[in-house]
XYZ file of C-alpha atoms in Angstrom:
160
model
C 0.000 0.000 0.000
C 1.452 3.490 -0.662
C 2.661 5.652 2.377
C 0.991 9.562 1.691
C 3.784 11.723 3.329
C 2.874 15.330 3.465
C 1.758 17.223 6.515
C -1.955 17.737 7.198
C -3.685 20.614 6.538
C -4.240 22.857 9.065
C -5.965 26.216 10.290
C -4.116 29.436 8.879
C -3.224 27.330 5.610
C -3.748 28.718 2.057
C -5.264 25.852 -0.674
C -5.753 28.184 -3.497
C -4.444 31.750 -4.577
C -7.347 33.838 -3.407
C -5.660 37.195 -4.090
C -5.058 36.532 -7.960
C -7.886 38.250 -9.639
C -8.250 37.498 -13.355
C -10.754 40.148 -14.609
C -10.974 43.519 -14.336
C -12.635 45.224 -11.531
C -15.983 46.454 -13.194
C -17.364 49.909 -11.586
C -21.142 51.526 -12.429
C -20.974 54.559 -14.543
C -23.513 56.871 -13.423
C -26.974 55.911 -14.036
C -26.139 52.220 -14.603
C -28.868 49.897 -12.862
C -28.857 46.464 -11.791
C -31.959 43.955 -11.011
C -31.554 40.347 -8.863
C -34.727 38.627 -9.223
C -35.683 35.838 -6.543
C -37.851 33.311 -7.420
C -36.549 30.823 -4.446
C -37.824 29.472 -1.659
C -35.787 30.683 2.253
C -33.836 27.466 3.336
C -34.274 25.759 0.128
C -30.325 25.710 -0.894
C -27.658 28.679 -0.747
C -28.492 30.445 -4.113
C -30.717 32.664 -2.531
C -28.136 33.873 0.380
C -25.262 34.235 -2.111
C -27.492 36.332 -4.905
C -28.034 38.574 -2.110
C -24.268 38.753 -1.628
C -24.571 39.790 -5.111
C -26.790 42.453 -5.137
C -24.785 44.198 -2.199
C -21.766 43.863 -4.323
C -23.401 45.111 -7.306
C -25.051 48.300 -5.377
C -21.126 48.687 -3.584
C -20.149 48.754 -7.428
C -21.841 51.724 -8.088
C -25.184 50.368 -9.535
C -28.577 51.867 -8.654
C -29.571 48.007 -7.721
C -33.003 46.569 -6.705
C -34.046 43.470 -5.802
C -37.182 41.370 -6.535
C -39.161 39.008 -4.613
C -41.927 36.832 -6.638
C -42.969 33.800 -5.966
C -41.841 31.450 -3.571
C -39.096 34.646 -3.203
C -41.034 36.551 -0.999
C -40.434 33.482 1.580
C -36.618 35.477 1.598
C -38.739 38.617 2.835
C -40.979 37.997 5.535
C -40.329 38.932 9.363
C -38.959 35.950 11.228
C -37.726 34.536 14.351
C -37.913 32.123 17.002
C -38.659 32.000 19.948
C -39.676 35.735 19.292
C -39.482 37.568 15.381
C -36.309 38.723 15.118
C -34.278 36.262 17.367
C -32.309 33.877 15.825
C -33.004 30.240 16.786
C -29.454 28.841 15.652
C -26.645 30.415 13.939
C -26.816 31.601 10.562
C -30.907 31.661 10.963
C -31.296 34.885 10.303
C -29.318 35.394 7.115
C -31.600 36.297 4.821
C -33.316 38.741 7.091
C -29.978 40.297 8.192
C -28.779 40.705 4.504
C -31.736 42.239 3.078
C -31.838 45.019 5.940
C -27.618 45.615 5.229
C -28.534 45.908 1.644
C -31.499 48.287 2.370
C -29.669 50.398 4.860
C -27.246 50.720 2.075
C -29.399 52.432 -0.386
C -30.645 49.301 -2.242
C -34.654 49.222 -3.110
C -36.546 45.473 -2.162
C -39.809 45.052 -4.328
C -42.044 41.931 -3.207
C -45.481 40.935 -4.960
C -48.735 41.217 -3.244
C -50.013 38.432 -5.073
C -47.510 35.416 -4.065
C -47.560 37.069 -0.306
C -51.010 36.375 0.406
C -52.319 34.216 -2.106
C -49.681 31.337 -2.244
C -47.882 32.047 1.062
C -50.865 33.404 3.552
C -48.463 36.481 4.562
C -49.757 39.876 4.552
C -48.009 43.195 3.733
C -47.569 43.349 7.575
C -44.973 40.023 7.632
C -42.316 41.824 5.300
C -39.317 43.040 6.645
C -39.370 46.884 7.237
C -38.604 48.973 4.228
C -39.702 46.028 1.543
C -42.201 47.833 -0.845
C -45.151 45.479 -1.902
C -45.941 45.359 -5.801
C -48.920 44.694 -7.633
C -48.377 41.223 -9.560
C -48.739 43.064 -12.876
C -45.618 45.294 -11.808
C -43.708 41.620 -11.720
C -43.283 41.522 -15.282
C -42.950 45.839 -15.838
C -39.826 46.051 -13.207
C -38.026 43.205 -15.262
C -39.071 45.291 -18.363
C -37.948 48.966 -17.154
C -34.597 47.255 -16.259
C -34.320 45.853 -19.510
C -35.117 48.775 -21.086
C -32.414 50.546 -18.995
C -30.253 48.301 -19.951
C -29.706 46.870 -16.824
C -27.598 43.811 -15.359
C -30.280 41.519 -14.794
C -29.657 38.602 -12.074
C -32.149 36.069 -12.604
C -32.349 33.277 -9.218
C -34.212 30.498 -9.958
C -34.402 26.846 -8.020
C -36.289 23.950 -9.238
């Protein structure tokens, strides 16, 4: 059998070069918008967390960014919290909650649809986080189409 003789990886070690960067650092020129659209249930997988990422680093970029929740997205939205809304029951609970306030406080817009709120989820305008404007379903389709218009980096997140 062949002996592996290397030394074990441990805590302060480096695996990859994380501080070669291949592509340019893109900035916003003024008036450039961005969209990330969330059609993904909260829990359901880490797309929905890191597209958030995104959006903050978009808006940190430069770009006048929004973000929409329709469909099972608005489940990224609503209040939460257990025991109480806003405590976090284990670590890392709160994520989506947490991130969508940092990227509000930062100046970006959050747009979720009436329609998927209350009719597929049984949440009322009441359960979003503070600072979330609710949409009419119709504007669902017109924000992807202003954007587009705009020319705008569009962000689709979609699960299956």
């Amino acid at each position: 059998m062949p002996e592996v003789k290397y030394e074990m990886n441990k805590d302060g070690d480096f695996l990859v070069d994380y501080e070669e960067k291949v592509f340019e650092d893109v900035k916003a020129k003024e008036g450039e918008k961005a969209l990330v659209t969330f059609h993904t249930v909260a829990f359901e997988g880490s797309i929905g967390f890191v597209n958030m990422l995104q959006a903050t680093r978009l808006q940190r970029k430069g770009y006048e960014t929004s973000i929409l929740l329709y469909g099972p997205g608005v489940t990224l939205g609503v209040q939460r919290g257990f025991p109480t809304l806003g405590d976090e029951a284990f670590p890392g609970h709160m994520n989506f909650n947490n991130q969508l306030k940092k990227f509000m406080a930062e100046g970006g817009k959050v747009y979720a649809c009436r329609f998927a709120l209350q009719a597929l989820y049984g949440h009322g305008e009441r359960s979003l986080i503070e600072g979330i404007i609710p949409i009419n379903p119709l504007d669902v389709l017109d924000i992807k189409l202003l954007h587009t218009r705009d020319n705008a980096v569009i962000v689709d997140t979609w699960t299956m």
